[in-house]
Structures are given as structure tokens and as C-alpha cells.
Amino acid sequence: MIHPRTLRVDYGRVTSVLCVVGSELNVNLHRSAPPSSRFFSVKCTPNVQYSISPPPQVASPLTPIPLSRNSLLLISMNQASQVTNDSKLSVWYYGRNNEVLEKALLHLTAVEISLDVDADRDGTVERNNPNKGSWKWGPNGNGAVLLVNCDSDRRSSKKKPDSERDSTPHVSDLKDMSMMVLRTRGPAKLPEGYKLTMHISQGDAESVRVFRSKSPGAQSNTLQGTLFNIFVKEYPLVLSSKVLSQEVPYIGGEAEMNYYVEGLRFPDKDFDGLVTINLSLLEPICDGLPETPIFTDKVVFRVAPWIMTPNTLRPVEVFVCSTSDNYQFLKGMKDLVAKSGYKLKICHEYVNRGDRWMQDELEFGYIDSPHQRFPVVLDSPRDGQLDNFPYGELLGPDFGYVTRIAQRKDVSSLDSFGNLEVSPPVTVNGKKYPLGRIIIGVAFPTATKGRNMTKVVQDFLWAQKVQEPIALFSDWLLVGHVDEFMTFVPAPDRKGFRLLLASPDAAYKLFRGLQNNGHGQAKLFEGLRDEEQIALDELLSDENLEAENNYVQSCIDWNRDVLKKELGLDDDDIIDLPILFKLLEEEDVKEYRAVAYYPDMVNMIVLGKNLGIPKPFGPRVNGRCALEAEMCSLMEGLGLNCTFIDDFASYHKKLGEVHCGSNVRREPFDLKWWNLEM
Ligand SMILES: *[C@@H]1O[C@H](CO)[C@@H](O)[C@H](O)[C@H]1NC(C)=O
Ligand SMILES: *[C@@H]1O[C@H](CO)[C@@H](O)[C@H](O)[C@H]1NC(C)=O
Ligand SMILES: *[C@@H]1O[C@H](CO)[C@@H](O)[C@H](O)[C@H]1NC(C)=O
Ligand SMILES: *[C@@H]1O[C@H](CO)[C@@H](O)[C@H](O)[C@H]1NC(C)=O
């Protein structure tokens, strides 16, 4: 691993050498021999090992060895020195008749140096892991993990992610950083002129900062050990984008110095997530000339990706907005969340300023490392009236924040995060996606124009790698979000979930069946004050509506095929929900786009086995809403319980439903992302 270093040895004088344990010195004997030498011999003190190449064919070690053009002496030391110059090696040169011509003497000092990280990912910084300088995915992989320090542990007048602060970290911040330990052993001081430096490339320095403890950390090779440093309270900056190289202290004897590496940015289009930090031992040449490195140790980190949580993970908290007109909805949500046993967080009107679309402004995710993990909210460039909620209300101690800044003109409704979902874990043709796959909606691939999710957000999502995204076609919808036609619910069998898809065909089939059974006069929208009721007979005779729904079904079917292929699903993994759409002409673009005809039941909130579903106000048959009955019977088989929430006036009429109006923070996956086989 470490290349031998070539050493010059002059006869007739003493050369002093600093040698790093584990490395080799290489002396070309012929080159440094006096002109008429024919033989040589080597002697040394016990801590020095040497070998001669080519191996000499002589009887005793004391017998002079013939000197040839390629005689090499390889020197190494396997133990650190207690004091400077405590080891010696001499080379004797002999003439034709074995008479001594000259002698070269080496004074050797050995030091042990190891820059260490948690390369085996067990939460502890082990000693000199042979794989610390590379990064490999998988359960048998190696390489340390770094978090973006995007939460806000430090209290100050102005809230900010810690990674954006200029001040040196507070002790509460250290747990969000990755520990790096510089372990050294050797004499009290390095020989005159030698020094240790830590360095990083300009590119990598954009992504990390390195701090160090002001005093050595005794036995603190674990995070708990950092408690030791509470009394120090000072963590000088070592490396940053402005300081690419800095001398670091060498502490004599056996010492450990703790360093803290802070991630500053997530993987993205221009950053694969890997960061290298080097430590070198520099040797002085002479005044005015730069020192040369005689030993370099290298460690590699990967910045943890931002990970989304599918509906199959356990909920922790549910978020909704309170507005002047959504009392009915809020009550339904409160009851459902209480019954399900989770926490409900209400965002009040002075914060939401009338923006009720809690799903659209943000997406909950998390970041994970062997030493720390916390939730991170991805803030959408949508920037509605709820704009300040992710930063102002969610960012905090152990709650991170990330966003991508887009040009205002590039932002469309497709940038709302109702258009950003994630599947449960799947296996596709043998390829495993144990953290699922991200799903977004874009313009139809062949479209020359159309709305898209903005490129900066798409680039960010793709760069996280561990939940490889799938792009669906959602631009056919007026609002344009994938959650308007699909969701996932947990299931006890098969792949552990079902994909639910909105289906006009299923709706027509259900309604025609009811008509055939004599319920043609049953009315939709019964019990709603401001909505005109419509009888099934009338609805089913509307040919325009049917044509529109055929178009919608073909859009959904296109997505269905993509999802089947990209998630490895069979038809039995998919359930079609009876939902109708209608087309509205969008005035500014003179194009027709779809909205739900009655509350869009697929736009539900999934809380374990409890589903909060938009109350569809379908035709009543034998005293029960036929759409609710159908929905319940489809979900019952999966052990799921349907609760219908009246969102008609306050959400449906504003072109959204229960899912659009809520958000769920969920438990992270048990599976560690670094164990993925990539
Ligand atoms: C080590 O040896 C070198 C060369 O002989 C000498 O210049 C130096 O002063 C010595 N250092 C100590 C600390 O003895
Ligand atoms: C770190 O060391 C490696 C090899 O040990 C070298 O290739 C790389 O250029 C070094 N990087 C910096 C920033 O010094
Ligand atoms: C929209 O994004 C998708 C997915 O990244 C891309 O394939 C497509 O070309 C984009 N479409 C337009 C119209 O920009
Ligand atoms: C559904 O919820 C109701 C009321 O909370 C409860 O009585 C019923 O047992 C639940 N059904 C299932 C299948 O969990």
C-alpha cells in the first residue's frame, strides 16, 4: 500500500532519518558507495529490520557481501521510537581485499501515524482499517459515512442549518459530524523541521469542513468519548473551502487527536458524494524550499443520501393545516389520527396564511449514518404561502432542512411534492430496491412542450442514488401530481403492498352494474349544500364525459405499464379504484386537463392499517354510499380500515384532497443504505 521511499545515504557522515512504521526505506547502495568498493555489510540495532536485494549468497551475516550495480537495502521499523535517534543502522564498505574503506551511519527515529475513520461502519473509529482509503457499497463493503449537518442545534437569534454557520461548532453539533482520529506514537517531538499536515482538494472542500479538538482526546475513540471534550468547548477549524491544507499538531508519546468532519452538501449532479481527506508527514529539505511529503494516509467518506419514506413505514407524526373553512376536515383528521395512535401537528393560520396544501410544500425524509440519524425536510421550490413552514417550523435540533433553488419561471405545479412519492421496497428482474423507488410526474416523454418538475430538484433526486427515480406522466392532470391517480397501501401478502390506481373503467363498471340493478336514479353529491346532484342515469348517458374518461384511462394505463415494468409488478399487485375525472379547459394554454369528478379516493392518507379517504359522495344504494362500500370491500381483504373524511368544500372544490392537504413523517427504514448493493 505504501510505496518505499528512496533514501540517500552518504558515507563518512551521519544521516538522520524519520521513518513511519509500516513504510519502507530504499537505499541504492551502489550509488552511495565510495568509488572502489567491492563489498559491503550492514549492522543495526534491534528495532530496525532490513533486507538486501538481490539476496546475498553468503554464509554469515558478518561476511562482506559483494556489491553489484543493483544492490538495494530495504529498511523498515515495526515499532515507534521512545526518543529521537534511538535506532541505528550502519553500512560498511570494503575494497578488493575486504579492507574497510568507509562507513555510512543512519540515526533512525520511527513514528506511527494513522488517520482513522469508522470505515467498518459500526459507530466506532477503529485503528488503521486497511480499507479506509476506499468506499464500497454492500454488507461486506467499507468506507466511512458523513452527514450533511443540515439541522439547527445551535441556538442563536437567527435560525440556520448548522452547516451554513461560520462560527466553530458547539459541542451539541459534534454528534452530527463524523469522527476522525489521528493516532500517533513516537518521541515527544518530531525531529526539527518535520510536520504533519491535513489536506483536501478544492473540489472536496466545497462539501466538507474539518474541525479538531483543542486538546488530545485520551481514549475517546467513540462518540461517547467526545463527552471528554465538553470541558474544552473549542473546536478550531482545520480544513474548509478557504483552507485546503493546514499543519496539525503532533503530540508526543501515544496520542489520539479527535477531528470532526462536517458534511456541507448533498450528493447532486456535480457531486458524487465522495470526499477524500489526506494526512501527510512532511520532510524539510532546506530553508526556502517546500517540504516534501514522505508519508500520506488517506480516508474516504461518502455523504449520506436523503431518503424518502414510503406509506408502508410506520407513521410518527401527521401534519395538517388549520384554515378558516376546514373545520369539518380537521375534525375528521383529528379523529383518524387519534384512533390510529399517532401525533397530529396542526399548522395554524398565522403560519400557513391560508395555504392548506401541506403535501405540496415539503417532503419528509431522513439521513442516516452509523453514528447519527435524523429527519430532513426537502423544501419544494413551489413556495406558496406555506413557504416558511419547513424552515421556520420544522428545521431545528435534530431536524434537518434541504432545498433546491429554482428559477421562478421554471417552477410549475409539477414542483409541488404531491408530485413526489416513493414506492415500498421492490425487486425488479432480480434487481433489488430495498428502499423503494422515487416516483415523480413529468410531461409526456414525446411532448415538445409541457410542464416538468424543475431540473434542480430532479437532479437532486437522481443524485441520491439509493431510491432510483421513475418518471411518470402527470401533465395530463390540471394540477399535475402523481398522487391524483396512484398510491401504495400495505398488504399482508405478496410484495407487502398494493399499488392503488384511479380507474374510470372501474367507476363505469360499478355504476353500470348499479344501473342494471335498478339504481339508475341514485344520485351523486347527495347531502352537499352547494353541489348540484346528478343521477347515475344522467351521468352514464353523458357521452362527452365518457370520452374524457377514456382519455384519462389511457393516460393512467400508460403510467400503469411504466409502474409494472419499473417496480416489477403483476396485475395482482394493483387495485383499480372507481374514480371518474373530467376535463377542464385551461385558459392560459387553451388545453384540456383532467380533474377529479367527485372526491378522488386514491388521494388518501395511509396510517398503518387505517386509511383516511376523501369522502366520495357517491350514489346511495340501500342507505350506503356505493363508492364507499366498494372501496371498503376492496381494502378489507388487505386488513385495511377505511375512514372517509369530508374534504368536499375545503379541498376537493379547490382541486385537492386528503393527501394533498396532509403530510406524514414516518420512521426510517431499518435497512442501512450503505448496505445496498449498488
Ligand atoms: C539526531 O541525530 C541527528 C544526526 O546525527 C542530529 O543532528 C540530531 O541533533 C539528533 N537529534 C537528537 C534529538 O538527538
Ligand atoms: C491525497 O492522496 C492521494 C494518494 O495518497 C493523492 O492521489 C491525492 O491527490 C491527495 N489529495 C490531496 C488533496 O492531497
Ligand atoms: C422532463 O423530465 C424528464 C425526466 O427527467 C425528461 O426525460 C424530459 O425530457 C423532461 N421533459 C421536458 C419537456 O423537459
Ligand atoms: C376498523 O375500525 C373500526 C373502528 O375504529 C373498528 O371497530 C374495526 O375493528 C376496524 N376494522 C379492522 C379490519 O381493523
Tab-separated table of N, CA, C and O in Angstrom, residues 341-382:
chain	number	residue	atom	x	y	z
A	341	GLY	N	-53.448	6.307	16.766
A	341	GLY	CA	-52.420	6.369	17.800
A	341	GLY	C	-51.165	7.153	17.419
A	341	GLY	O	-50.090	6.885	17.933
A	342	TYR	N	-51.290	8.115	16.496
A	342	TYR	CA	-50.123	8.915	16.141
A	342	TYR	C	-50.323	10.354	16.583
A	342	TYR	O	-51.397	10.742	17.015
A	343	LYS	N	-49.254	11.137	16.418
A	343	LYS	CA	-49.305	12.545	16.821
A	343	LYS	C	-49.831	13.392	15.669
A	343	LYS	O	-49.440	13.193	14.529
A	344	LEU	N	-50.711	14.338	15.979
A	344	LEU	CA	-51.180	15.266	14.949
A	344	LEU	C	-50.567	16.637	15.223
A	344	LEU	O	-50.619	17.141	16.335
A	345	LYS	N	-49.968	17.208	14.192
A	345	LYS	CA	-49.404	18.548	14.339
A	345	LYS	C	-50.199	19.474	13.430
A	345	LYS	O	-50.271	19.241	12.220
A	346	ILE	N	-50.787	20.486	14.012
A	346	ILE	CA	-51.597	21.414	13.224
A	346	ILE	C	-50.801	22.683	12.949
A	346	ILE	O	-50.260	23.296	13.856
A	347	CYS	N	-50.748	23.026	11.681
A	347	CYS	CA	-50.076	24.268	11.292
A	347	CYS	C	-51.148	25.347	11.232
A	347	CYS	O	-52.085	25.265	10.434
A	348	HIS	N	-51.007	26.325	12.090
A	348	HIS	CA	-52.079	27.304	12.238
A	348	HIS	C	-52.032	28.385	11.163
A	348	HIS	O	-51.052	28.533	10.455
A	349	GLU	N	-53.138	29.104	11.118
A	349	GLU	CA	-53.323	30.019	10.004
A	349	GLU	C	-52.282	31.146	9.968
A	349	GLU	O	-51.886	31.585	8.891
A	350	TYR	N	-51.798	31.562	11.144
A	350	TYR	CA	-50.809	32.651	11.121
A	350	TYR	C	-49.502	32.181	10.467
A	350	TYR	O	-48.709	32.987	10.010
A	351	VAL	N	-49.315	30.855	10.411
A	351	VAL	CA	-48.144	30.330	9.700
A	351	VAL	C	-48.505	29.981	8.257
A	351	VAL	O	-47.787	30.321	7.323
A	352	ASN	N	-49.652	29.314	8.061
A	352	ASN	CA	-49.959	28.833	6.698
A	352	ASN	C	-50.579	29.915	5.813
A	352	ASN	O	-50.641	29.752	4.596
A	353	ARG	N	-51.038	30.984	6.405
A	353	ARG	CA	-51.573	32.130	5.673
A	353	ARG	C	-52.583	31.705	4.602
A	353	ARG	O	-52.624	32.230	3.498
A	354	GLY	N	-53.372	30.662	4.981
A	354	GLY	CA	-54.444	30.229	4.093
A	354	GLY	C	-54.047	29.138	3.110
A	354	GLY	O	-54.874	28.618	2.375
A	355	ASP	N	-52.759	28.783	3.100
A	355	ASP	CA	-52.291	27.714	2.207
A	355	ASP	C	-52.500	26.383	2.919
A	355	ASP	O	-51.874	26.115	3.937
A	356	ARG	N	-53.371	25.549	2.363
A	356	ARG	CA	-53.732	24.305	3.060
A	356	ARG	C	-52.994	23.096	2.510
A	356	ARG	O	-53.191	21.997	2.946
A	357	TRP	N	-52.160	23.293	1.492
A	357	TRP	CA	-51.611	22.131	0.781
A	357	TRP	C	-50.306	21.650	1.414
A	357	TRP	O	-49.220	21.819	0.889
A	358	MET	N	-50.476	21.028	2.573
A	358	MET	CA	-49.345	20.576	3.382
A	358	MET	C	-48.472	19.555	2.650
A	358	MET	O	-47.273	19.469	2.857
A	359	GLN	N	-49.072	18.784	1.749
A	359	GLN	CA	-48.310	17.794	0.997
A	359	GLN	C	-47.350	18.460	0.011
A	359	GLN	O	-46.286	17.936	-0.290
A	360	ASP	N	-47.764	19.605	-0.476
A	360	ASP	CA	-47.106	20.165	-1.649
A	360	ASP	C	-45.870	21.000	-1.344
A	360	ASP	O	-44.994	21.148	-2.178
A	361	GLU	N	-45.819	21.554	-0.133
A	361	GLU	CA	-44.718	22.470	0.169
A	361	GLU	C	-43.457	21.726	0.589
A	361	GLU	O	-42.358	22.272	0.551
A	362	LEU	N	-43.587	20.467	0.990
A	362	LEU	CA	-42.428	19.779	1.564
A	362	LEU	C	-42.557	18.270	1.453
A	362	LEU	O	-43.646	17.735	1.268
A	363	GLU	N	-41.410	17.610	1.562
A	363	GLU	CA	-41.381	16.148	1.615
A	363	GLU	C	-40.500	15.750	2.797
A	363	GLU	O	-39.385	16.251	2.948
A	364	PHE	N	-41.027	14.850	3.622
A	364	PHE	CA	-40.209	14.375	4.737
A	364	PHE	C	-39.291	13.255	4.283
A	364	PHE	O	-39.685	12.382	3.509
A	365	GLY	N	-38.080	13.271	4.770
A	365	GLY	CA	-37.142	12.180	4.537
A	365	GLY	C	-36.203	12.126	5.722
A	365	GLY	O	-36.475	12.735	6.769
A	366	TYR	N	-35.099	11.444	5.558
A	366	TYR	CA	-34.130	11.385	6.651
A	366	TYR	C	-32.742	11.117	6.098
A	366	TYR	O	-32.591	10.760	4.917
A	367	ILE	N	-31.749	11.329	6.956
A	367	ILE	CA	-30.386	10.926	6.619
A	367	ILE	C	-29.884	10.026	7.740
A	367	ILE	O	-30.319	10.146	8.890
A	368	ASP	N	-28.992	9.120	7.396
A	368	ASP	CA	-28.612	8.068	8.333
A	368	ASP	C	-27.113	7.788	8.218
A	368	ASP	O	-26.552	7.832	7.119
A	369	SER	N	-26.504	7.535	9.367
A	369	SER	CA	-25.095	7.145	9.404
A	369	SER	C	-24.951	6.174	10.564
A	369	SER	O	-25.876	6.037	11.363
A	370	PRO	N	-23.813	5.504	10.677
A	370	PRO	CA	-23.670	4.582	11.818
A	370	PRO	C	-23.691	5.311	13.167
A	370	PRO	O	-23.960	4.689	14.178
A	371	HIS	N	-23.425	6.612	13.182
A	371	HIS	CA	-23.347	7.294	14.473
A	371	HIS	C	-24.520	8.226	14.737
A	371	HIS	O	-24.715	8.663	15.862
A	372	GLN	N	-25.304	8.540	13.746
A	372	GLN	CA	-26.379	9.519	13.944
A	372	GLN	C	-27.361	9.449	12.793
A	372	GLN	O	-26.996	9.131	11.660
A	373	ARG	N	-28.624	9.773	13.100
A	373	ARG	CA	-29.626	9.847	12.042
A	373	ARG	C	-30.681	10.845	12.475
A	373	ARG	O	-30.958	10.967	13.664
A	374	PHE	N	-31.209	11.586	11.518
A	374	PHE	CA	-32.306	12.494	11.862
A	374	PHE	C	-33.161	12.795	10.636
A	374	PHE	O	-32.720	12.617	9.500
A	375	PRO	N	-34.420	13.226	10.886
A	375	PRO	CA	-35.291	13.568	9.757
A	375	PRO	C	-34.798	14.830	9.061
A	375	PRO	O	-34.221	15.707	9.702
A	376	VAL	N	-35.024	14.875	7.757
A	376	VAL	CA	-34.651	16.056	6.963
A	376	VAL	C	-35.820	16.381	6.040
A	376	VAL	O	-36.304	15.511	5.318
A	377	VAL	N	-36.262	17.614	6.078
A	377	VAL	CA	-37.349	18.023	5.197
A	377	VAL	C	-36.754	18.592	3.908
A	377	VAL	O	-35.813	19.382	3.943
A	378	LEU	N	-37.287	18.115	2.779
A	378	LEU	CA	-36.926	18.699	1.484
A	378	LEU	C	-37.986	19.748	1.174
A	378	LEU	O	-39.173	19.430	1.062
A	379	ASP	N	-37.560	20.986	1.059
A	379	ASP	CA	-38.471	22.107	0.842
A	379	ASP	C	-38.659	22.284	-0.664
A	379	ASP	O	-37.696	22.413	-1.408
A	380	SER	N	-39.912	22.286	-1.095
A	380	SER	CA	-40.212	22.405	-2.525
A	380	SER	C	-40.006	23.838	-3.010
A	380	SER	O	-40.272	24.796	-2.279
A	381	PRO	N	-39.565	23.982	-4.264
A	381	PRO	CA	-39.475	25.348	-4.827
A	381	PRO	C	-40.847	25.941	-5.127
A	381	PRO	O	-40.938	27.057	-5.635
A	382	ARG	N	-41.900	25.198	-4.806
A	382	ARG	CA	-43.261	25.712	-5.001
A	382	ARG	C	-43.450	27.077	-4.352
A	382	ARG	O	-43.996	27.994	-4.944
